[in-house]
C-alpha cells in the first residue's frame, strides 16, 4: 500500500493507493462533533441562505416571492439558486472543519478520474435517455412538443447544463459523499451505509410535485431505489462516486 501526503492550500490531503472514498472519512479532522457542525453549516447554507437567494430570484424575475407566477425558465432559476449555496457550504465544511480536500468526497486518489465520470454518463444516457426517449416519442408522440423560439433555447441550454452540473455535484458530494462518510464512522457496514444514504436522499424530494402526485410508489421507485439506493451501492462497490456523478448528470438532463 502506498501512502502519499500532499500539502495543499485547503489542508493536507492523503492519497492511499487502492483506498476507497469511504475510508477517506478518517482523514483530516474527523471527530463526531465536526460532522454534526458540518451538517449544521451545510444545511444552513442550503436551506436558509439558499432559500433566501431563491426568494431574491423570484422577486427579481417576478416581482414577488410567489414562484407560481414565474415562467418555466424563471422557475428553473428559482429552484437552482439554492444549490449554489448548498455546494459552497459543502466545500467550506470539508476544507475548514475537516481540514481535507473536498475531492475526498469523490475519490481517495490524487485526482478525480473524469473519464470514469464520462463512462457513468454514457452508461445511463444511452439506454435511459436516448433509447427510452426515442421509444416514448414513437409510441407516445403527443407527449412531445417542439420549441420554435431557438434564440431563447440556445441561451437556456448552456445555462441549464451549468446549473444542473452544480446541482448534481452538490447532491452527490452531500448524499453519497458526506453522509456516507459520516455514517461510516458509526458503522461501516455497506448495507447500513446504502440504506442511510438512500433514506436521507429521499427525504428532501418528498415535496417534489411528481412525488406528491405519484404517491409512495413513485417515491420508492424514483427516489429511494433509483437513484438513492442503486447509485450508492454502485459507489460503495466502486470505491468512488465518479460513476454516480456521471449517471446523475445524465439522468437530470434526460
PDB file of C-alpha atoms in Angstrom:
ATOM      1  CA  UNK A   1       0.000   0.000   0.000  1.00  0.00           C
ATOM      2  CA  UNK A   2       1.368   3.399  -0.981  1.00  0.00           C
ATOM      3  CA  UNK A   3       0.680   6.470   1.119  1.00  0.00           C
ATOM      4  CA  UNK A   4       1.355   9.918  -0.219  1.00  0.00           C
ATOM      5  CA  UNK A   5       0.795  13.082   1.792  1.00  0.00           C
ATOM      6  CA  UNK A   6       0.481  16.341  -0.087  1.00  0.00           C
ATOM      7  CA  UNK A   7       0.135  19.783   1.422  1.00  0.00           C
ATOM      8  CA  UNK A   8      -2.468  21.945  -0.259  1.00  0.00           C
ATOM      9  CA  UNK A   9      -3.992  25.332   0.353  1.00  0.00           C
ATOM     10  CA  UNK A  10      -7.126  23.668   1.679  1.00  0.00           C
ATOM     11  CA  UNK A  11      -5.339  21.454   4.149  1.00  0.00           C
ATOM     12  CA  UNK A  12      -3.419  18.195   3.975  1.00  0.00           C
ATOM     13  CA  UNK A  13      -4.722  15.598   1.545  1.00  0.00           C
ATOM     14  CA  UNK A  14      -3.607  11.984   1.938  1.00  0.00           C
ATOM     15  CA  UNK A  15      -3.701   9.656  -1.015  1.00  0.00           C
ATOM     16  CA  UNK A  16      -3.700   5.936  -0.266  1.00  0.00           C
ATOM     17  CA  UNK A  17      -3.457   3.661  -3.257  1.00  0.00           C
ATOM     18  CA  UNK A  18      -6.494   1.361  -3.509  1.00  0.00           C
ATOM     19  CA  UNK A  19      -8.249   3.156  -0.641  1.00  0.00           C
ATOM     20  CA  UNK A  20     -11.939   3.926  -1.094  1.00  0.00           C
ATOM     21  CA  UNK A  21     -13.585   7.306  -0.692  1.00  0.00           C
ATOM     22  CA  UNK A  22     -15.408   5.959   2.374  1.00  0.00           C
ATOM     23  CA  UNK A  23     -12.078   5.341   4.098  1.00  0.00           C
ATOM     24  CA  UNK A  24     -11.191   8.985   3.458  1.00  0.00           C
ATOM     25  CA  UNK A  25     -13.732   9.838   6.172  1.00  0.00           C
ATOM     26  CA  UNK A  26     -10.962   9.187   8.708  1.00  0.00           C
ATOM     27  CA  UNK A  27      -8.512  11.583   7.096  1.00  0.00           C
ATOM     28  CA  UNK A  28      -8.069  15.087   8.407  1.00  0.00           C
ATOM     29  CA  UNK A  29     -10.215  16.087  11.392  1.00  0.00           C
ATOM     30  CA  UNK A  30     -12.997  13.534  11.748  1.00  0.00           C
ATOM     31  CA  UNK A  31     -14.341  13.532  15.301  1.00  0.00           C
ATOM     32  CA  UNK A  32     -18.101  13.176  15.572  1.00  0.00           C
ATOM     33  CA  UNK A  33     -18.797  16.742  16.658  1.00  0.00           C
ATOM     34  CA  UNK A  34     -17.157  18.001  13.481  1.00  0.00           C
ATOM     35  CA  UNK A  35     -19.675  16.089  11.369  1.00  0.00           C
ATOM     36  CA  UNK A  36     -22.528  17.499  13.439  1.00  0.00           C
ATOM     37  CA  UNK A  37     -21.130  21.007  12.978  1.00  0.00           C
ATOM     38  CA  UNK A  38     -20.605  20.291   9.303  1.00  0.00           C
ATOM     39  CA  UNK A  39     -24.226  19.233   8.864  1.00  0.00           C
ATOM     40  CA  UNK A  40     -25.406  22.419  10.558  1.00  0.00           C
ATOM     41  CA  UNK A  41     -23.245  24.578   8.283  1.00  0.00           C
ATOM     42  CA  UNK A  42     -24.262  22.744   5.106  1.00  0.00           C
ATOM     43  CA  UNK A  43     -27.982  22.697   5.890  1.00  0.00           C
ATOM     44  CA  UNK A  44     -27.926  26.351   6.938  1.00  0.00           C
ATOM     45  CA  UNK A  45     -26.191  27.311   3.689  1.00  0.00           C
ATOM     46  CA  UNK A  46     -28.656  25.257   1.646  1.00  0.00           C
ATOM     47  CA  UNK A  47     -31.993  25.725   3.385  1.00  0.00           C
ATOM     48  CA  UNK A  48     -31.622  29.198   4.894  1.00  0.00           C
ATOM     49  CA  UNK A  49     -29.155  31.159   2.764  1.00  0.00           C
ATOM     50  CA  UNK A  50     -30.097  29.257  -0.384  1.00  0.00           C
ATOM     51  CA  UNK A  51     -33.811  29.745   0.213  1.00  0.00           C
ATOM     52  CA  UNK A  52     -33.183  33.450   0.687  1.00  0.00           C
ATOM     53  CA  UNK A  53     -31.376  33.504  -2.643  1.00  0.00           C
ATOM     54  CA  UNK A  54     -34.317  31.745  -4.307  1.00  0.00           C
ATOM     55  CA  UNK A  55     -36.740  34.324  -2.909  1.00  0.00           C
ATOM     56  CA  UNK A  56     -34.466  37.078  -4.205  1.00  0.00           C
ATOM     57  CA  UNK A  57     -34.537  35.462  -7.655  1.00  0.00           C
ATOM     58  CA  UNK A  58     -38.341  35.299  -7.520  1.00  0.00           C
ATOM     59  CA  UNK A  59     -38.566  38.979  -6.569  1.00  0.00           C
ATOM     60  CA  UNK A  60     -36.099  39.975  -9.272  1.00  0.00           C
ATOM     61  CA  UNK A  61     -37.747  37.999 -12.063  1.00  0.00           C
ATOM     62  CA  UNK A  62     -41.391  38.003 -10.987  1.00  0.00           C
ATOM     63  CA  UNK A  63     -41.793  40.983  -8.699  1.00  0.00           C
ATOM     64  CA  UNK A  64     -42.971  38.866  -5.751  1.00  0.00           C
ATOM     65  CA  UNK A  65     -41.883  35.938  -3.597  1.00  0.00           C
ATOM     66  CA  UNK A  66     -44.533  33.595  -5.022  1.00  0.00           C
ATOM     67  CA  UNK A  67     -42.752  31.350  -7.585  1.00  0.00           C
ATOM     68  CA  UNK A  68     -46.059  30.229  -9.128  1.00  0.00           C
ATOM     69  CA  UNK A  69     -46.170  33.437 -11.197  1.00  0.00           C
ATOM     70  CA  UNK A  70     -42.821  32.657 -12.834  1.00  0.00           C
ATOM     71  CA  UNK A  71     -42.365  31.239 -16.303  1.00  0.00           C
ATOM     72  CA  UNK A  72     -40.620  27.924 -16.930  1.00  0.00           C
ATOM     73  CA  UNK A  73     -37.120  29.395 -17.288  1.00  0.00           C
ATOM     74  CA  UNK A  74     -37.564  31.795 -14.363  1.00  0.00           C
ATOM     75  CA  UNK A  75     -38.898  29.000 -12.141  1.00  0.00           C
ATOM     76  CA  UNK A  76     -35.910  26.838 -13.052  1.00  0.00           C
ATOM     77  CA  UNK A  77     -33.569  29.623 -11.916  1.00  0.00           C
ATOM     78  CA  UNK A  78     -35.622  29.984  -8.728  1.00  0.00           C
ATOM     79  CA  UNK A  79     -35.177  26.292  -7.908  1.00  0.00           C
ATOM     80  CA  UNK A  80     -31.490  26.151  -8.808  1.00  0.00           C
ATOM     81  CA  UNK A  81     -30.396  29.247  -6.876  1.00  0.00           C
ATOM     82  CA  UNK A  82     -30.174  27.390  -3.565  1.00  0.00           C
ATOM     83  CA  UNK A  83     -27.788  24.751  -4.943  1.00  0.00           C
ATOM     84  CA  UNK A  84     -25.017  27.324  -5.366  1.00  0.00           C
ATOM     85  CA  UNK A  85     -25.020  27.842  -1.603  1.00  0.00           C
ATOM     86  CA  UNK A  86     -25.536  24.128  -0.941  1.00  0.00           C
ATOM     87  CA  UNK A  87     -22.328  23.375  -2.844  1.00  0.00           C
ATOM     88  CA  UNK A  88     -20.460  26.264  -1.206  1.00  0.00           C
ATOM     89  CA  UNK A  89     -21.462  25.002   2.245  1.00  0.00           C
ATOM     90  CA  UNK A  90     -20.127  21.528   1.464  1.00  0.00           C
ATOM     91  CA  UNK A  91     -16.812  22.787   0.092  1.00  0.00           C
ATOM     92  CA  UNK A  92     -16.246  25.113   3.047  1.00  0.00           C
ATOM     93  CA  UNK A  93     -17.177  22.441   5.585  1.00  0.00           C
ATOM     94  CA  UNK A  94     -14.824  19.797   4.245  1.00  0.00           C
ATOM     95  CA  UNK A  95     -11.989  22.288   3.775  1.00  0.00           C
ATOM     96  CA  UNK A  96     -12.263  24.242   7.029  1.00  0.00           C
ATOM     97  CA  UNK A  97     -13.992  21.920   9.501  1.00  0.00           C
ATOM     98  CA  UNK A  98     -12.477  18.602   8.422  1.00  0.00           C
ATOM     99  CA  UNK A  99      -9.204  20.001   7.067  1.00  0.00           C
ATOM    100  CA  UNK A 100      -9.130  17.821   3.974  1.00  0.00           C
ATOM    101  CA  UNK A 101      -9.616  18.337   0.268  1.00  0.00           C
ATOM    102  CA  UNK A 102     -13.249  18.288  -0.980  1.00  0.00           C
ATOM    103  CA  UNK A 103     -12.043  15.859  -3.653  1.00  0.00           C
ATOM    104  CA  UNK A 104     -12.007  13.173  -0.949  1.00  0.00           C
ATOM    105  CA  UNK A 105     -15.815  13.159  -1.068  1.00  0.00           C
ATOM    106  CA  UNK A 106     -15.424  11.699  -4.558  1.00  0.00           C
ATOM    107  CA  UNK A 107     -12.234   9.646  -4.505  1.00  0.00           C
ATOM    108  CA  UNK A 108      -9.320   8.781  -2.248  1.00  0.00           C
ATOM    109  CA  UNK A 109      -6.909   9.190  -5.138  1.00  0.00           C
ATOM    110  CA  UNK A 110      -4.872  12.270  -6.007  1.00  0.00           C
ATOM    111  CA  UNK A 111      -7.283  13.443  -8.699  1.00  0.00           C
ATOM    112  CA  UNK A 112     -10.782  12.770  -9.959  1.00  0.00           C
ATOM    113  CA  UNK A 113     -10.866  10.492 -12.999  1.00  0.00           C
ATOM    114  CA  UNK A 114     -13.139  12.441 -15.341  1.00  0.00           C
ATOM    115  CA  UNK A 115     -13.061   9.617 -17.882  1.00  0.00           C
ATOM    116  CA  UNK A 116     -14.925   7.450 -15.370  1.00  0.00           C
ATOM    117  CA  UNK A 117     -17.421  10.257 -14.791  1.00  0.00           C
ATOM    118  CA  UNK A 118     -17.935  10.247 -18.559  1.00  0.00           C
ATOM    119  CA  UNK A 119     -18.372   6.469 -18.571  1.00  0.00           C
ATOM    120  CA  UNK A 120     -21.121   6.793 -15.983  1.00  0.00           C
ATOM    121  CA  UNK A 121     -22.795   9.484 -18.081  1.00  0.00           C
ATOM    122  CA  UNK A 122     -22.769   7.386 -21.261  1.00  0.00           C
ATOM    123  CA  UNK A 123     -23.843   4.206 -19.454  1.00  0.00           C
ATOM    124  CA  UNK A 124     -27.015   5.936 -18.264  1.00  0.00           C
ATOM    125  CA  UNK A 125     -27.683   8.453 -21.039  1.00  0.00           C
ATOM    126  CA  UNK A 126     -27.693   5.988 -23.948  1.00  0.00           C
ATOM    127  CA  UNK A 127     -30.203   3.406 -22.645  1.00  0.00           C
ATOM    128  CA  UNK A 128     -32.274   5.648 -20.419  1.00  0.00           C
ATOM    129  CA  UNK A 129     -32.400   8.953 -22.291  1.00  0.00           C
ATOM    130  CA  UNK A 130     -31.743   8.194 -25.954  1.00  0.00           C
ATOM    131  CA  UNK A 131     -33.377   4.790 -26.339  1.00  0.00           C
ATOM    132  CA  UNK A 132     -36.074   5.464 -23.752  1.00  0.00           C
ATOM    133  CA  UNK A 133     -36.791   8.903 -25.184  1.00  0.00           C
ATOM    134  CA  UNK A 134     -36.938   7.555 -28.729  1.00  0.00           C
ATOM    135  CA  UNK A 135     -39.336   4.825 -27.649  1.00  0.00           C
ATOM    136  CA  UNK A 136     -41.566   7.326 -25.900  1.00  0.00           C
ATOM    137  CA  UNK A 137     -41.581   9.542 -28.993  1.00  0.00           C
ATOM    138  CA  UNK A 138     -42.512   6.629 -31.258  1.00  0.00           C
ATOM    139  CA  UNK A 139     -45.312   5.288 -29.058  1.00  0.00           C
ATOM    140  CA  UNK A 140     -46.484   8.491 -27.361  1.00  0.00           C
ATOM    141  CA  UNK A 141     -45.689  11.358 -29.763  1.00  0.00           C
ATOM    142  CA  UNK A 142     -48.329  13.588 -28.175  1.00  0.00           C
ATOM    143  CA  UNK A 143     -46.162  13.907 -25.065  1.00  0.00           C
ATOM    144  CA  UNK A 144     -43.516  15.840 -27.037  1.00  0.00           C
ATOM    145  CA  UNK A 145     -43.612  19.458 -28.139  1.00  0.00           C
ATOM    146  CA  UNK A 146     -41.045  21.491 -30.063  1.00  0.00           C
ATOM    147  CA  UNK A 147     -39.926  24.981 -29.089  1.00  0.00           C
ATOM    148  CA  UNK A 148     -39.808  27.310 -32.074  1.00  0.00           C
ATOM    149  CA  UNK A 149     -38.002  30.040 -30.102  1.00  0.00           C
ATOM    150  CA  UNK A 150     -34.497  28.886 -30.999  1.00  0.00           C
ATOM    151  CA  UNK A 151     -32.780  32.021 -29.664  1.00  0.00           C
ATOM    152  CA  UNK A 152     -34.159  31.510 -26.153  1.00  0.00           C
ATOM    153  CA  UNK A 153     -33.419  27.791 -26.371  1.00  0.00           C
ATOM    154  CA  UNK A 154     -29.807  28.441 -27.394  1.00  0.00           C
ATOM    155  CA  UNK A 155     -29.323  30.753 -24.415  1.00  0.00           C
ATOM    156  CA  UNK A 156     -31.063  28.461 -21.953  1.00  0.00           C
ATOM    157  CA  UNK A 157     -29.255  25.202 -22.783  1.00  0.00           C
ATOM    158  CA  UNK A 158     -25.735  26.236 -21.638  1.00  0.00           C
ATOM    159  CA  UNK A 159     -27.191  27.846 -18.508  1.00  0.00           C
ATOM    160  CA  UNK A 160     -29.239  24.735 -17.753  1.00  0.00           C
ATOM    161  CA  UNK A 161     -26.231  22.457 -18.237  1.00  0.00           C
ATOM    162  CA  UNK A 162     -24.072  24.579 -15.917  1.00  0.00           C
ATOM    163  CA  UNK A 163     -26.707  24.834 -13.183  1.00  0.00           C
ATOM    164  CA  UNK A 164     -27.576  21.143 -13.457  1.00  0.00           C
ATOM    165  CA  UNK A 165     -23.890  20.298 -13.063  1.00  0.00           C
ATOM    166  CA  UNK A 166     -23.809  22.386  -9.878  1.00  0.00           C
ATOM    167  CA  UNK A 167     -26.985  20.729  -8.615  1.00  0.00           C
ATOM    168  CA  UNK A 168     -25.882  17.138  -9.136  1.00  0.00           C
ATOM    169  CA  UNK A 169     -22.379  17.860  -7.821  1.00  0.00           C
ATOM    170  CA  UNK A 170     -23.820  19.279  -4.606  1.00  0.00           C
ATOM    171  CA  UNK A 171     -26.210  16.342  -4.196  1.00  0.00           C
ATOM    172  CA  UNK A 172     -23.537  13.722  -4.883  1.00  0.00           C
ATOM    173  CA  UNK A 173     -20.964  15.334  -2.595  1.00  0.00           C
ATOM    174  CA  UNK A 174     -23.526  15.534   0.194  1.00  0.00           C
ATOM    175  CA  UNK A 175     -25.757  12.458  -0.034  1.00  0.00           C
ATOM    176  CA  UNK A 176     -23.291   9.893  -1.379  1.00  0.00           C
ATOM    177  CA  UNK A 177     -20.154  11.612  -0.121  1.00  0.00           C
ATOM    178  CA  UNK A 178     -20.516  13.456   3.175  1.00  0.00           C
ATOM    179  CA  UNK A 179     -23.471  11.456   4.536  1.00  0.00           C
ATOM    180  CA  UNK A 180     -21.926   8.088   3.686  1.00  0.00           C
ATOM    181  CA  UNK A 181     -18.555   9.095   5.136  1.00  0.00           C
ATOM    182  CA  UNK A 182     -20.120  10.418   8.329  1.00  0.00           C
ATOM    183  CA  UNK A 183     -22.305   7.329   8.724  1.00  0.00           C
ATOM    184  CA  UNK A 184     -19.259   5.088   8.221  1.00  0.00           C
ATOM    185  CA  UNK A 185     -17.817   6.425  11.476  1.00  0.00           C
ATOM    186  CA  UNK A 186     -20.867   4.938  13.210  1.00  0.00           C
ATOM    187  CA  UNK A 187     -20.940   1.631  11.319  1.00  0.00           C
ATOM    188  CA  UNK A 188     -19.013   0.768   8.178  1.00  0.00           C
ATOM    189  CA  UNK A 189     -21.450  -1.958   7.075  1.00  0.00           C
ATOM    190  CA  UNK A 190     -22.248  -1.367   3.393  1.00  0.00           C
ATOM    191  CA  UNK A 191     -25.923  -2.261   3.736  1.00  0.00           C
ATOM    192  CA  UNK A 192     -26.295   0.293   6.524  1.00  0.00           C
ATOM    193  CA  UNK A 193     -24.458   2.964   4.533  1.00  0.00           C
ATOM    194  CA  UNK A 194     -26.527   2.356   1.395  1.00  0.00           C
ATOM    195  CA  UNK A 195     -29.856   2.479   3.236  1.00  0.00           C
ATOM    196  CA  UNK A 196     -28.876   5.522   5.316  1.00  0.00           C
ATOM    197  CA  UNK A 197     -27.847   7.456   2.217  1.00  0.00           C
ATOM    198  CA  UNK A 198     -30.955   6.396   0.274  1.00  0.00           C
ATOM    199  CA  UNK A 199     -33.320   7.414   3.081  1.00  0.00           C
ATOM    200  CA  UNK A 200     -31.685  10.810   3.570  1.00  0.00           C
ATOM    201  CA  UNK A 201     -31.573  11.362  -0.207  1.00  0.00           C
ATOM    202  CA  UNK A 202     -35.302  10.628  -0.438  1.00  0.00           C
ATOM    203  CA  UNK A 203     -36.410  12.996   2.347  1.00  0.00           C
ATOM    204  CA  UNK A 204     -35.894  16.382   0.602  1.00  0.00           C
ATOM    205  CA  UNK A 205     -37.509  15.006  -2.564  1.00  0.00           C
ATOM    206  CA  UNK A 206     -40.802  14.207  -0.825  1.00  0.00           C
ATOM    207  CA  UNK A 207     -42.071  17.704  -1.626  1.00  0.00           C
ATOM    208  CA  UNK A 208     -41.374  17.398  -5.354  1.00  0.00           C
ATOM    209  CA  UNK A 209     -44.594  17.772  -7.401  1.00  0.00           C
ATOM    210  CA  UNK A 210     -44.129  14.375  -9.066  1.00  0.00           C
ATOM    211  CA  UNK A 211     -43.609  12.706  -5.677  1.00  0.00           C
ATOM    212  CA  UNK A 212     -46.793  14.271  -4.310  1.00  0.00           C
ATOM    213  CA  UNK A 213     -48.764  13.330  -7.427  1.00  0.00           C
ATOM    214  CA  UNK A 214     -47.376   9.795  -7.721  1.00  0.00           C
ATOM    215  CA  UNK A 215     -47.525   8.840  -4.057  1.00  0.00           C
ATOM    216  CA  UNK A 216     -45.409   6.262  -2.266  1.00  0.00           C
ATOM    217  CA  UNK A 217     -44.861   4.080  -5.329  1.00  0.00           C
ATOM    218  CA  UNK A 218     -43.221   6.985  -7.160  1.00  0.00           C
ATOM    219  CA  UNK A 219     -41.196   7.896  -4.075  1.00  0.00           C
ATOM    220  CA  UNK A 220     -39.994   4.311  -3.684  1.00  0.00           C
ATOM    221  CA  UNK A 221     -39.104   3.750  -7.338  1.00  0.00           C
ATOM    222  CA  UNK A 222     -37.924   7.213  -8.427  1.00  0.00           C
ATOM    223  CA  UNK A 223     -36.058   8.347  -5.317  1.00  0.00           C
ATOM    224  CA  UNK A 224     -35.335   5.612  -2.775  1.00  0.00           C
ATOM    225  CA  UNK A 225     -34.444   2.710  -5.079  1.00  0.00           C
ATOM    226  CA  UNK A 226     -33.158   4.710  -8.052  1.00  0.00           C
ATOM    227  CA  UNK A 227     -31.144   6.848  -7.620  1.00  0.00           C
ATOM    228  CA  UNK A 228     -30.936   6.687  -3.817  1.00  0.00           C
ATOM    229  CA  UNK A 229     -30.094   3.051  -3.162  1.00  0.00           C
ATOM    230  CA  UNK A 230     -28.752   1.862  -6.528  1.00  0.00           C
ATOM    231  CA  UNK A 231     -26.264   4.669  -7.089  1.00  0.00           C
ATOM    232  CA  UNK A 232     -24.987   4.411  -3.521  1.00  0.00           C
ATOM    233  CA  UNK A 233     -24.439   0.666  -3.895  1.00  0.00           C
ATOM    234  CA  UNK A 234     -22.516   1.311  -7.124  1.00  0.00           C
ATOM    235  CA  UNK A 235     -20.378   3.940  -5.352  1.00  0.00           C
ATOM    236  CA  UNK A 236     -19.640   1.634  -2.415  1.00  0.00           C
ATOM    237  CA  UNK A 237     -18.619  -1.204  -4.723  1.00  0.00           C
ATOM    238  CA  UNK A 238     -16.615   1.107  -6.985  1.00  0.00           C
ATOM    239  CA  UNK A 239     -14.903   2.933  -4.138  1.00  0.00           C
ATOM    240  CA  UNK A 240     -15.622   6.357  -5.657  1.00  0.00           C
ATOM    241  CA  UNK A 241     -18.632   8.497  -6.534  1.00  0.00           C
ATOM    242  CA  UNK A 242     -17.256   9.182 -10.024  1.00  0.00           C
ATOM    243  CA  UNK A 243     -19.686   6.876 -11.826  1.00  0.00           C
ATOM    244  CA  UNK A 244     -22.629   8.171  -9.785  1.00  0.00           C
ATOM    245  CA  UNK A 245     -21.799  11.776 -10.704  1.00  0.00           C
ATOM    246  CA  UNK A 246     -21.871  10.925 -14.409  1.00  0.00           C
ATOM    247  CA  UNK A 247     -25.065   8.894 -14.100  1.00  0.00           C
ATOM    248  CA  UNK A 248     -26.785  11.603 -12.052  1.00  0.00           C
ATOM    249  CA  UNK A 249     -25.932  14.275 -14.617  1.00  0.00           C
ATOM    250  CA  UNK A 250     -27.261  12.123 -17.463  1.00  0.00           C
ATOM    251  CA  UNK A 251     -30.442  11.410 -15.511  1.00  0.00           C
ATOM    252  CA  UNK A 252     -31.155  15.055 -14.736  1.00  0.00           C
ATOM    253  CA  UNK A 253     -30.673  16.370 -18.254  1.00  0.00           C
ATOM    254  CA  UNK A 254     -32.508  13.447 -19.873  1.00  0.00           C
TER     255      UNK A 254
END
